[in-house]
PDB file of C-alpha atoms and ligand atoms in Angstrom:
ATOM      1  CA  MET A 374       0.000   0.000   0.000  1.00 49.00           C
ATOM      2  CA  ASP A 375       1.091   3.512  -0.877  1.00 53.00           C
ATOM      3  CA  LYS A 376       2.282   5.338   2.216  1.00 61.00           C
ATOM      4  CA  GLU A 377       1.107   8.683   0.891  1.00 85.00           C
ATOM      5  CA  MET A 378      -2.500   7.584   1.000  1.00 96.00           C
ATOM      6  CA  ASN A 379      -4.836   6.323   3.668  1.00 97.00           C
ATOM      7  CA  TYR A 380      -8.464   5.741   4.422  1.00 97.00           C
ATOM      8  CA  GLY A 381     -10.232   7.651   7.191  1.00 96.00           C
ATOM      9  CA  SER A 382      -9.638   6.657  10.814  1.00 96.00           C
ATOM     10  CA  ASP A 383     -13.166   5.172  11.050  1.00 96.00           C
ATOM     11  CA  TYR A 384     -12.889   3.151   7.821  1.00 96.00           C
ATOM     12  CA  LYS A 385     -14.607  -0.221   8.057  1.00 96.00           C
ATOM     13  CA  TYR A 386     -16.610  -2.814   6.165  1.00 95.00           C
ATOM     14  CA  ILE A 387     -20.338  -2.092   6.288  1.00 94.00           C
ATOM     15  CA  PRO A 388     -22.554  -5.179   6.262  1.00 91.00           C
ATOM     16  CA  ALA A 389     -25.369  -4.084   3.962  1.00 90.00           C
ATOM     17  CA  THR A 390     -26.647  -5.653   0.799  1.00 90.00           C
ATOM     18  CA  SER A 391     -29.381  -5.615  -1.837  1.00 92.00           C
ATOM     19  CA  VAL A 392     -30.782  -7.900  -4.546  1.00 91.00           C
ATOM     20  CA  GLY A 393     -28.765  -5.844  -7.026  1.00 93.00           C
ATOM     21  CA  SER A 394     -25.424  -6.549  -5.381  1.00 93.00           C
ATOM     22  CA  GLY A 395     -23.010  -8.103  -7.864  1.00 94.00           C
ATOM     23  CA  VAL A 396     -25.211  -7.293 -10.855  1.00 95.00           C
ATOM     24  CA  GLY A 397     -23.942  -5.326 -13.847  1.00 97.00           C
ATOM     25  CA  LEU A 398     -26.022  -3.582 -16.504  1.00 96.00           C
ATOM     26  CA  GLU A 399     -24.952  -2.277 -19.909  1.00 97.00           C
ATOM     27  CA  LEU A 400     -27.157   0.762 -20.457  1.00 97.00           C
ATOM     28  CA  LEU A 401     -25.390   2.006 -23.549  1.00 97.00           C
ATOM     29  CA  PRO A 402     -22.545   0.385 -25.502  1.00 97.00           C
ATOM     30  CA  ASP A 403     -20.108   2.569 -23.564  1.00 98.00           C
ATOM     31  CA  LEU A 404     -21.969   2.978 -20.284  1.00 98.00           C
ATOM     32  CA  TYR A 405     -21.894   0.146 -17.774  1.00 98.00           C
ATOM     33  CA  CYS A 406     -23.201   0.246 -14.257  1.00 98.00           C
ATOM     34  CA  TYR A 407     -22.451  -2.275 -11.513  1.00 98.00           C
ATOM     35  CA  THR A 408     -23.756  -2.562  -7.967  1.00 97.00           C
ATOM     36  CA  ILE A 409     -21.412  -3.088  -5.017  1.00 97.00           C
ATOM     37  CA  GLN A 410     -23.702  -4.119  -2.129  1.00 96.00           C
ATOM     38  CA  ILE A 411     -25.882  -0.984  -2.109  1.00 95.00           C
ATOM     39  CA  VAL A 412     -23.993   1.539  -4.235  1.00 97.00           C
ATOM     40  CA  ASN A 413     -23.324   1.839  -7.956  1.00 97.00           C
ATOM     41  CA  ILE A 414     -20.089   2.304  -9.814  1.00 98.00           C
ATOM     42  CA  GLY A 415     -19.901   3.248 -13.493  1.00 98.00           C
ATOM     43  CA  LEU A 416     -17.543   2.245 -16.276  1.00 98.00           C
ATOM     44  CA  VAL A 417     -17.598   4.690 -19.167  1.00 98.00           C
ATOM     45  CA  GLY A 418     -15.847   3.830 -22.422  1.00 98.00           C
ATOM     46  CA  ASP A 419     -15.968   1.411 -25.335  1.00 97.00           C
ATOM     47  CA  PRO A 420     -15.126  -2.115 -24.085  1.00 96.00           C
ATOM     48  CA  LYS A 421     -13.032  -2.666 -27.231  1.00 93.00           C
ATOM     49  CA  SER A 422     -10.791   0.281 -26.429  1.00 90.00           C
ATOM     50  CA  ASN A 423      -8.398   1.147 -23.663  1.00 88.00           C
ATOM     51  CA  GLU A 424      -9.943   4.554 -23.102  1.00 94.00           C
ATOM     52  CA  TYR A 425     -12.283   4.265 -20.193  1.00 98.00           C
ATOM     53  CA  VAL A 426     -12.829   5.669 -16.727  1.00 98.00           C
ATOM     54  CA  LEU A 427     -14.257   4.437 -13.478  1.00 98.00           C
ATOM     55  CA  ILE A 428     -16.950   6.565 -11.860  1.00 98.00           C
ATOM     56  CA  ASP A 429     -16.838   6.308  -8.052  1.00 98.00           C
ATOM     57  CA  ALA A 430     -15.107   3.614  -6.048  1.00 98.00           C
ATOM     58  CA  GLY A 431     -17.679   1.526  -4.203  1.00 98.00           C
ATOM     59  CA  MET A 432     -17.953   0.355  -0.622  1.00 97.00           C
ATOM     60  CA  PRO A 433     -15.115  -0.351   1.819  1.00 97.00           C
ATOM     61  CA  ASN A 434     -13.282  -3.625   1.038  1.00 97.00           C
ATOM     62  CA  SER A 435     -14.588  -3.845  -2.540  1.00 98.00           C
ATOM     63  CA  ALA A 436     -11.341  -3.278  -4.478  1.00 98.00           C
ATOM     64  CA  ASN A 437     -10.921  -6.894  -5.614  1.00 98.00           C
ATOM     65  CA  GLU A 438     -14.487  -7.001  -6.882  1.00 98.00           C
ATOM     66  CA  ILE A 439     -14.081  -3.704  -8.757  1.00 98.00           C
ATOM     67  CA  ILE A 440     -10.845  -4.871 -10.349  1.00 98.00           C
ATOM     68  CA  SER A 441     -12.380  -8.143 -11.532  1.00 98.00           C
ATOM     69  CA  VAL A 442     -15.503  -6.421 -12.897  1.00 98.00           C
ATOM     70  CA  THR A 443     -13.251  -4.007 -14.763  1.00 98.00           C
ATOM     71  CA  GLU A 444     -11.043  -6.758 -16.165  1.00 97.00           C
ATOM     72  CA  GLU A 445     -14.048  -8.783 -17.222  1.00 97.00           C
ATOM     73  CA  ARG A 446     -15.306  -5.889 -19.298  1.00 98.00           C
ATOM     74  CA  PHE A 447     -12.062  -4.406 -20.619  1.00 98.00           C
ATOM     75  CA  GLY A 448      -9.652  -7.337 -20.564  1.00 96.00           C
ATOM     76  CA  GLN A 449      -7.135  -8.789 -18.194  1.00 96.00           C
ATOM     77  CA  ASN A 450      -4.677  -6.352 -16.669  1.00 95.00           C
ATOM     78  CA  SER A 451      -6.455  -3.398 -18.239  1.00 96.00           C
ATOM     79  CA  ARG A 452      -6.965  -0.333 -16.128  1.00 97.00           C
ATOM     80  CA  PRO A 453      -8.953   2.856 -16.418  1.00 98.00           C
ATOM     81  CA  LYS A 454      -7.319   6.116 -17.431  1.00 98.00           C
ATOM     82  CA  ALA A 455      -8.739   7.817 -14.366  1.00 98.00           C
ATOM     83  CA  ILE A 456     -11.252   7.599 -11.551  1.00 98.00           C
ATOM     84  CA  ILE A 457     -13.857  10.369 -11.455  1.00 98.00           C
ATOM     85  CA  LEU A 458     -15.638  10.950  -8.143  1.00 98.00           C
ATOM     86  CA  THR A 459     -19.174  12.334  -7.991  1.00 98.00           C
ATOM     87  CA  HIS A 460     -18.376  13.092  -4.334  1.00 98.00           C
ATOM     88  CA  GLY A 461     -16.342  11.672  -1.483  1.00 98.00           C
ATOM     89  CA  HIS A 462     -18.811   9.923   0.822  1.00 97.00           C
ATOM     90  CA  PHE A 463     -17.572   6.594   2.226  1.00 97.00           C
ATOM     91  CA  ASP A 464     -19.773   4.526  -0.099  1.00 97.00           C
ATOM     92  CA  HIS A 465     -18.301   6.225  -3.174  1.00 98.00           C
ATOM     93  CA  VAL A 466     -14.625   6.061  -2.175  1.00 98.00           C
ATOM     94  CA  GLY A 467     -14.645   2.746  -0.291  1.00 98.00           C
ATOM     95  CA  ALA A 468     -11.988   1.033  -2.398  1.00 98.00           C
ATOM     96  CA  ILE A 469     -10.170   4.049  -3.734  1.00 98.00           C
ATOM     97  CA  VAL A 470      -6.857   3.814  -1.889  1.00 98.00           C
ATOM     98  CA  ASP A 471      -6.439   0.176  -2.943  1.00 98.00           C
ATOM     99  CA  LEU A 472      -7.479   0.946  -6.522  1.00 98.00           C
ATOM    100  CA  VAL A 473      -5.117   3.874  -6.895  1.00 98.00           C
ATOM    101  CA  SER A 474      -2.179   1.945  -5.468  1.00 97.00           C
ATOM    102  CA  TYR A 475      -2.959  -1.002  -7.758  1.00 98.00           C
ATOM    103  CA  TRP A 476      -3.684   0.926 -10.944  1.00 98.00           C
ATOM    104  CA  GLN A 477      -1.615   4.078 -10.350  1.00 97.00           C
ATOM    105  CA  VAL A 478      -4.197   6.297 -12.000  1.00 98.00           C
ATOM    106  CA  PRO A 479      -5.245   9.855 -11.171  1.00 98.00           C
ATOM    107  CA  VAL A 480      -8.475  10.664  -9.338  1.00 98.00           C
ATOM    108  CA  TYR A 481     -10.541  13.744 -10.143  1.00 98.00           C
ATOM    109  CA  ALA A 482     -13.084  15.545  -7.992  1.00 98.00           C
ATOM    110  CA  HIS A 483     -14.592  19.000  -7.539  1.00 98.00           C
ATOM    111  CA  GLU A 484     -12.547  21.638  -5.738  1.00 98.00           C
ATOM    112  CA  LEU A 485     -15.045  21.844  -2.851  1.00 98.00           C
ATOM    113  CA  GLU A 486     -14.758  18.117  -2.210  1.00 98.00           C
ATOM    114  CA  MET A 487     -10.955  18.287  -1.809  1.00 98.00           C
ATOM    115  CA  PRO A 488     -10.798  18.802   1.989  1.00 98.00           C
ATOM    116  CA  PHE A 489     -12.624  15.488   2.477  1.00 98.00           C
ATOM    117  CA  LEU A 490     -10.243  13.673   0.144  1.00 98.00           C
ATOM    118  CA  THR A 491      -6.971  15.067   1.392  1.00 98.00           C
ATOM    119  CA  GLY A 492      -7.372  14.366   5.093  1.00 97.00           C
ATOM    120  CA  LYS A 493      -8.214  17.958   6.007  1.00 97.00           C
ATOM    121  CA  LYS A 494     -11.855  17.857   6.990  1.00 97.00           C
ATOM    122  CA  ALA A 495     -14.443  15.278   8.061  1.00 97.00           C
ATOM    123  CA  TYR A 496     -17.912  15.286   6.557  1.00 97.00           C
ATOM    124  CA  PRO A 497     -20.649  16.306   8.985  1.00 95.00           C
ATOM    125  CA  GLU A 498     -21.857  13.356  11.063  1.00 94.00           C
ATOM    126  CA  PRO A 499     -24.660  11.377   9.436  1.00 94.00           C
ATOM    127  CA  ASP A 500     -28.001  12.241  11.040  1.00 94.00           C
ATOM    128  CA  PRO A 501     -29.749   9.270  12.667  1.00 94.00           C
ATOM    129  CA  THR A 502     -32.599  11.511  13.844  1.00 94.00           C
ATOM    130  CA  VAL A 503     -33.696  12.487  10.339  1.00 94.00           C
ATOM    131  CA  GLU A 504     -37.268  11.538   9.387  1.00 92.00           C
ATOM    132  CA  GLY A 505     -37.586   8.060   7.976  1.00 85.00           C
ATOM    133  CA  GLY A 506     -35.943   4.710   7.670  1.00 90.00           C
ATOM    134  CA  MET A 507     -33.756   2.096   9.279  1.00 89.00           C
ATOM    135  CA  VAL A 508     -30.728   3.025   7.151  1.00 91.00           C
ATOM    136  CA  SER A 509     -30.850   6.522   8.649  1.00 92.00           C
ATOM    137  CA  LYS A 510     -30.892   4.998  12.126  1.00 92.00           C
ATOM    138  CA  MET A 511     -27.873   2.852  11.210  1.00 91.00           C
ATOM    139  CA  SER A 512     -26.033   5.805   9.726  1.00 93.00           C
ATOM    140  CA  PRO A 513     -23.863   6.643  12.781  1.00 93.00           C
ATOM    141  CA  MET A 514     -21.841   3.513  11.931  1.00 93.00           C
ATOM    142  CA  PHE A 515     -20.990   4.952   8.510  1.00 95.00           C
ATOM    143  CA  PRO A 516     -17.464   6.336   8.175  1.00 96.00           C
ATOM    144  CA  ASN A 517     -17.304  10.127   7.852  1.00 96.00           C
ATOM    145  CA  GLU A 518     -13.661  10.851   8.646  1.00 96.00           C
ATOM    146  CA  PRO A 519     -11.666  12.166   5.666  1.00 96.00           C
ATOM    147  CA  ILE A 520      -9.578   9.885   3.519  1.00 98.00           C
ATOM    148  CA  ASP A 521      -6.253  11.155   2.230  1.00 98.00           C
ATOM    149  CA  LEU A 522      -5.344  10.599  -1.391  1.00 98.00           C
ATOM    150  CA  GLY A 523      -2.231  12.757  -1.122  1.00 96.00           C
ATOM    151  CA  ASN A 524      -1.069  13.922  -4.530  1.00 95.00           C
ATOM    152  CA  HIS A 525      -3.138  11.309  -6.368  1.00 97.00           C
ATOM    153  CA  ILE A 526      -6.208  13.564  -6.352  1.00 98.00           C
ATOM    154  CA  GLU A 527      -6.653  16.401  -8.820  1.00 98.00           C
ATOM    155  CA  MET A 528      -9.271  19.056  -9.384  1.00 98.00           C
ATOM    156  CA  LEU A 529     -11.621  18.706 -12.325  1.00 98.00           C
ATOM    157  CA  PRO A 530     -10.810  21.216 -15.078  1.00 98.00           C
ATOM    158  CA  SER A 531     -12.682  24.487 -14.520  1.00 97.00           C
ATOM    159  CA  ASP A 532     -13.984  24.582 -18.101  1.00 98.00           C
ATOM    160  CA  GLY A 533     -16.443  21.756 -17.434  1.00 98.00           C
ATOM    161  CA  THR A 534     -14.611  19.118 -19.431  1.00 98.00           C
ATOM    162  CA  VAL A 535     -13.924  15.709 -17.927  1.00 98.00           C
ATOM    163  CA  PRO A 536     -10.533  14.038 -18.373  1.00 98.00           C
ATOM    164  CA  HIS A 537     -10.809  10.938 -20.610  1.00 98.00           C
ATOM    165  CA  MET A 538     -14.565  11.421 -21.060  1.00 98.00           C
ATOM    166  CA  PRO A 539     -14.466  13.519 -24.246  1.00 95.00           C
ATOM    167  CA  ASP A 540     -18.204  14.065 -24.785  1.00 97.00           C
ATOM    168  CA  PHE A 541     -19.148  14.533 -21.164  1.00 98.00           C
ATOM    169  CA  LYS A 542     -19.328  17.727 -19.133  1.00 98.00           C
ATOM    170  CA  TRP A 543     -19.366  17.916 -15.374  1.00 98.00           C
ATOM    171  CA  LEU A 544     -21.952  20.026 -13.576  1.00 98.00           C
ATOM    172  CA  HIS A 545     -21.694  21.228 -10.011  1.00 98.00           C
ATOM    173  CA  THR A 546     -24.747  19.769  -8.244  1.00 98.00           C
ATOM    174  CA  PRO A 547     -24.190  20.575  -4.543  1.00 98.00           C
ATOM    175  CA  GLY A 548     -26.544  19.988  -1.623  1.00 98.00           C
ATOM    176  CA  HIS A 549     -25.894  16.353  -0.803  1.00 98.00           C
ATOM    177  CA  SER A 550     -22.254  17.369  -0.385  1.00 98.00           C
ATOM    178  CA  PRO A 551     -20.546  20.712  -1.128  1.00 98.00           C
ATOM    179  CA  GLY A 552     -18.567  19.562  -4.154  1.00 98.00           C
ATOM    180  CA  HIS A 553     -20.986  17.024  -5.558  1.00 98.00           C
ATOM    181  CA  ILE A 554     -20.922  16.742  -9.352  1.00 98.00           C
ATOM    182  CA  SER A 555     -23.003  15.068 -12.031  1.00 98.00           C
ATOM    183  CA  LEU A 556     -21.835  14.096 -15.529  1.00 99.00           C
ATOM    184  CA  PHE A 557     -23.848  14.757 -18.677  1.00 98.00           C
ATOM    185  CA  ARG A 558     -23.392  13.933 -22.356  1.00 98.00           C
ATOM    186  CA  GLU A 559     -25.438  16.130 -24.662  1.00 98.00           C
ATOM    187  CA  LYS A 560     -25.493  13.901 -27.766  1.00 97.00           C
ATOM    188  CA  ASP A 561     -27.496  11.070 -26.171  1.00 98.00           C
ATOM    189  CA  ARG A 562     -28.501  12.913 -22.990  1.00 98.00           C
ATOM    190  CA  ALA A 563     -26.853  10.350 -20.752  1.00 98.00           C
ATOM    191  CA  LEU A 564     -26.644  11.438 -17.123  1.00 98.00           C
ATOM    192  CA  ILE A 565     -24.563  10.121 -14.270  1.00 98.00           C
ATOM    193  CA  ALA A 566     -26.202  11.797 -11.301  1.00 98.00           C
ATOM    194  CA  GLY A 567     -24.280  10.477  -8.299  1.00 98.00           C
ATOM    195  CA  ASP A 568     -26.404  11.103  -5.213  1.00 98.00           C
ATOM    196  CA  ALA A 569     -27.967  14.379  -6.481  1.00 98.00           C
ATOM    197  CA  PHE A 570     -31.097  12.258  -6.777  1.00 98.00           C
ATOM    198  CA  VAL A 571     -31.427   8.493  -6.518  1.00 97.00           C
ATOM    199  CA  THR A 572     -33.948   5.898  -7.720  1.00 96.00           C
ATOM    200  CA  VAL A 573     -34.478   4.092  -4.445  1.00 92.00           C
ATOM    201  CA  LYS A 574     -35.660   5.315  -1.064  1.00 91.00           C
ATOM    202  CA  GLN A 575     -32.173   4.889   0.355  1.00 89.00           C
ATOM    203  CA  GLU A 576     -33.258   5.548   3.934  1.00 91.00           C
ATOM    204  CA  TYR A 577     -35.498   2.475   4.075  1.00 88.00           C
ATOM    205  CA  LEU A 578     -33.734  -0.832   4.595  1.00 88.00           C
ATOM    206  CA  TYR A 579     -36.345  -3.025   2.885  1.00 84.00           C
ATOM    207  CA  LYS A 580     -36.421  -0.756  -0.163  1.00 89.00           C
ATOM    208  CA  VAL A 581     -32.642  -0.832  -0.340  1.00 88.00           C
ATOM    209  CA  ILE A 582     -32.704  -4.629  -0.102  1.00 89.00           C
ATOM    210  CA  THR A 583     -35.417  -5.061  -2.757  1.00 89.00           C
ATOM    211  CA  GLN A 584     -34.213  -2.096  -4.867  1.00 88.00           C
ATOM    212  CA  GLU A 585     -37.838  -1.082  -5.475  1.00 88.00           C
ATOM    213  CA  GLN A 586     -37.564   1.653  -8.103  1.00 92.00           C
ATOM    214  CA  GLU A 587     -38.844   5.016  -6.957  1.00 93.00           C
ATOM    215  CA  ILE A 588     -37.436   8.487  -7.594  1.00 95.00           C
ATOM    216  CA  SER A 589     -36.062  10.083  -4.476  1.00 95.00           C
ATOM    217  CA  GLY A 590     -34.038  13.088  -3.411  1.00 96.00           C
ATOM    218  CA  PRO A 591     -30.474  12.633  -2.178  1.00 97.00           C
ATOM    219  CA  PRO A 592     -30.015  10.178   0.722  1.00 96.00           C
ATOM    220  CA  ARG A 593     -31.309  12.130   3.718  1.00 94.00           C
ATOM    221  CA  TYR A 594     -28.960  11.126   6.524  1.00 94.00           C
ATOM    222  CA  LEU A 595     -25.962  12.653   4.708  1.00 95.00           C
ATOM    223  CA  THR A 596     -27.573  15.623   2.961  1.00 96.00           C
ATOM    224  CA  THR A 597     -26.768  18.920   4.642  1.00 95.00           C
ATOM    225  CA  ASP A 598     -28.004  21.683   2.310  1.00 97.00           C
ATOM    226  CA  TRP A 599     -31.564  21.088   1.115  1.00 97.00           C
ATOM    227  CA  ASP A 600     -31.903  24.430  -0.726  1.00 97.00           C
ATOM    228  CA  ALA A 601     -28.884  23.609  -2.856  1.00 98.00           C
ATOM    229  CA  ALA A 602     -30.050  20.008  -3.291  1.00 98.00           C
ATOM    230  CA  LYS A 603     -33.357  21.237  -4.710  1.00 98.00           C
ATOM    231  CA  LYS A 604     -31.664  23.627  -7.138  1.00 98.00           C
ATOM    232  CA  SER A 605     -29.393  20.821  -8.299  1.00 98.00           C
ATOM    233  CA  VAL A 606     -32.329  18.521  -9.048  1.00 98.00           C
ATOM    234  CA  MET A 607     -34.031  21.346 -10.974  1.00 98.00           C
ATOM    235  CA  GLU A 608     -30.893  21.826 -13.083  1.00 98.00           C
ATOM    236  CA  LEU A 609     -30.653  18.132 -13.843  1.00 98.00           C
ATOM    237  CA  ALA A 610     -34.344  17.848 -14.747  1.00 98.00           C
ATOM    238  CA  LYS A 611     -33.902  20.746 -17.197  1.00 98.00           C
ATOM    239  CA  LEU A 612     -31.362  18.672 -19.110  1.00 98.00           C
ATOM    240  CA  ASN A 613     -34.152  16.206 -19.892  1.00 98.00           C
ATOM    241  CA  PRO A 614     -31.873  13.165 -19.602  1.00 98.00           C
ATOM    242  CA  SER A 615     -32.804  10.023 -21.531  1.00 98.00           C
ATOM    243  CA  VAL A 616     -30.946   7.707 -19.184  1.00 98.00           C
ATOM    244  CA  ALA A 617     -29.755   8.250 -15.635  1.00 98.00           C
ATOM    245  CA  VAL A 618     -27.335   6.225 -13.571  1.00 98.00           C
ATOM    246  CA  THR A 619     -27.646   7.224  -9.926  1.00 98.00           C
ATOM    247  CA  GLY A 620     -25.470   6.411  -6.944  1.00 97.00           C
ATOM    248  CA  HIS A 621     -28.117   4.156  -5.502  1.00 96.00           C
ATOM    249  CA  GLY A 622     -30.958   2.241  -7.120  1.00 95.00           C
ATOM    250  CA  LEU A 623     -31.558   0.900 -10.600  1.00 95.00           C
ATOM    251  CA  PRO A 624     -30.810   3.110 -13.599  1.00 96.00           C
ATOM    252  CA  MET A 625     -33.880   4.892 -14.981  1.00 96.00           C
ATOM    253  CA  THR A 626     -34.629   5.658 -18.624  1.00 96.00           C
ATOM    254  CA  GLY A 627     -37.116   7.179 -21.051  1.00 96.00           C
ATOM    255  CA  GLU A 628     -40.546   8.395 -20.111  1.00 96.00           C
ATOM    256  CA  LEU A 629     -40.381   6.985 -16.605  1.00 96.00           C
ATOM    257  CA  LEU A 630     -37.282   9.092 -15.976  1.00 97.00           C
ATOM    258  CA  THR A 631     -38.812  12.232 -17.491  1.00 97.00           C
ATOM    259  CA  GLU A 632     -42.018  11.883 -15.494  1.00 97.00           C
ATOM    260  CA  SER A 633     -40.247  10.916 -12.288  1.00 97.00           C
ATOM    261  CA  LEU A 634     -37.940  13.930 -12.490  1.00 98.00           C
ATOM    262  CA  GLU A 635     -40.906  16.225 -13.155  1.00 97.00           C
ATOM    263  CA  THR A 636     -42.623  14.840 -10.075  1.00 97.00           C
ATOM    264  CA  LEU A 637     -39.491  15.196  -7.977  1.00 98.00           C
ATOM    265  CA  VAL A 638     -39.055  18.842  -9.005  1.00 98.00           C
ATOM    266  CA  GLN A 639     -42.716  19.632  -8.416  1.00 97.00           C
ATOM    267  CA  ASP A 640     -42.977  17.902  -5.066  1.00 97.00           C
ATOM    268  CA  PHE A 641     -39.380  18.193  -3.888  1.00 97.00           C
ATOM    269  CA  ASP A 642     -40.372  19.553  -0.471  1.00 96.00           C
ATOM    270  CA  SER A 643     -42.622  16.592   0.308  1.00 95.00           C
ATOM    271  CA  ILE A 644     -40.741  13.804  -1.504  1.00 96.00           C
ATOM    272  CA  ALA A 645     -37.169  14.744  -0.705  1.00 96.00           C
ATOM    273  CA  ILE A 646     -36.923  17.107   2.241  1.00 96.00           C
ATOM    274  CA  PRO A 647     -37.409  15.328   5.562  1.00 95.00           C
ATOM    275  CA  ASP A 648     -40.034  16.703   7.956  1.00 94.00           C
ATOM    276  CA  TYR A 649     -37.388  16.842  10.636  1.00 94.00           C
ATOM    277  CA  GLY A 650     -33.668  16.285  11.054  1.00 95.00           C
ATOM    278  CA  LYS A 651     -30.643  18.215  12.175  1.00 93.00           C
ATOM    279  CA  TYR A 652     -29.843  19.548   8.689  1.00 93.00           C
ATOM    280  CA  VAL A 653     -33.389  20.655   7.884  1.00 92.00           C
ATOM    281  CA  ASP A 654     -34.064  24.372   7.924  1.00 75.00           C
ATOM    282  CA  LYS A 655     -37.225  24.792   9.967  1.00 58.00           C
ATOM    283  CA  LYS A 656     -38.136  27.959   8.060  1.00 52.00           C
ATOM    284  CA  LEU A 657     -38.900  25.922   4.964  1.00 51.00           C
ATOM    285  CA  HIS A 658     -41.818  24.118   6.593  1.00 46.00           C
TER     286      HIS A 658
HETATM  287 ZN1   ZN B1464     -23.463  10.407  -0.835  1.00 52.63          ZN
HETATM  288 ZN1   ZN B1465     -24.158   7.354  -1.799  1.00 52.63          ZN
END
C-alpha cells in the first residue's frame, strides 16, 4: 500500500446488501453500471478500447471485486485512465486507496470536495434523527472521517470538461455534499447523477434490499443543504436526460425518468426534504 494515502480513521466494512449486489447492466454500448452491495459504480468507455474511466469507487473492502468487474469488461490487466468521483462519501470512495495503489491512475473531484479527500476535513456526522428509515438509524456507523489521497487527487478542469470522457461535461450539483458533481453527455442525454437524486428510497432498509424503483431526493442522513439540493435537481431535470445512472438504485430511462424527475421537481419539499432532522431548515416548513 502507498504510504502517501490512507483511508479515514473510522474506515470499516459495512454489512449491507441488496438484490442488485453483484449485478452489472450495460445501459449504452459505452456505459456500464455495476452494484457493489448498495452503491453503484460506473464504467464509461468502449469495451473494445483502452480509453475508459471508473466513476466512483464503491464500498469499503470492494477493491478486488471492482478490479475483476473491470477486467471482465475491458480485458485482463487493463486499467482505467482515471477515476472520477461524484463526491467523497464513504460509499463512493470505499476502495479508492487500494485501486489507486494497484492501478496508479489519477483521481478527479470537484474543488469543494478536496478537503474530504486530502485528510483535512471530516464530513458532517450522518443524522440518525432524520425523518424516515432504518438506514438513517444505522447511519452513525458509517465512516465520515476524511480519507487522504495525497497527490493522487486532482481538481476537475474548470472549463467543465472531464478528463478521458471527451463528450461529457461535469456540472456542479451541490446539496448532498458541497462539491458534488453530475456528468452529462449532450449527444445522447446520458446522465450520471451520483447522489444528487437516486432511484431508491435509500433511507429504508427493505427498499434498499429489494431495490424497489422510486425516484427520491439525495439520501437524507448525509444531505446537509436542502436548498442547494433542490436547485441541483431542478438543473438536472432541465437537461431532460434520456438515461440516468444514480449512486443508488436501478438506472432509470425514457418516459419513466422524465415523469419521475418532473414529479421530484414539483414535489421536492414533500418527496425529498425530511419533515425533521438536524440539517433541515425549519423555516422551509
Ligand atoms: Zn453520498
Ligand atoms: Zn451514496
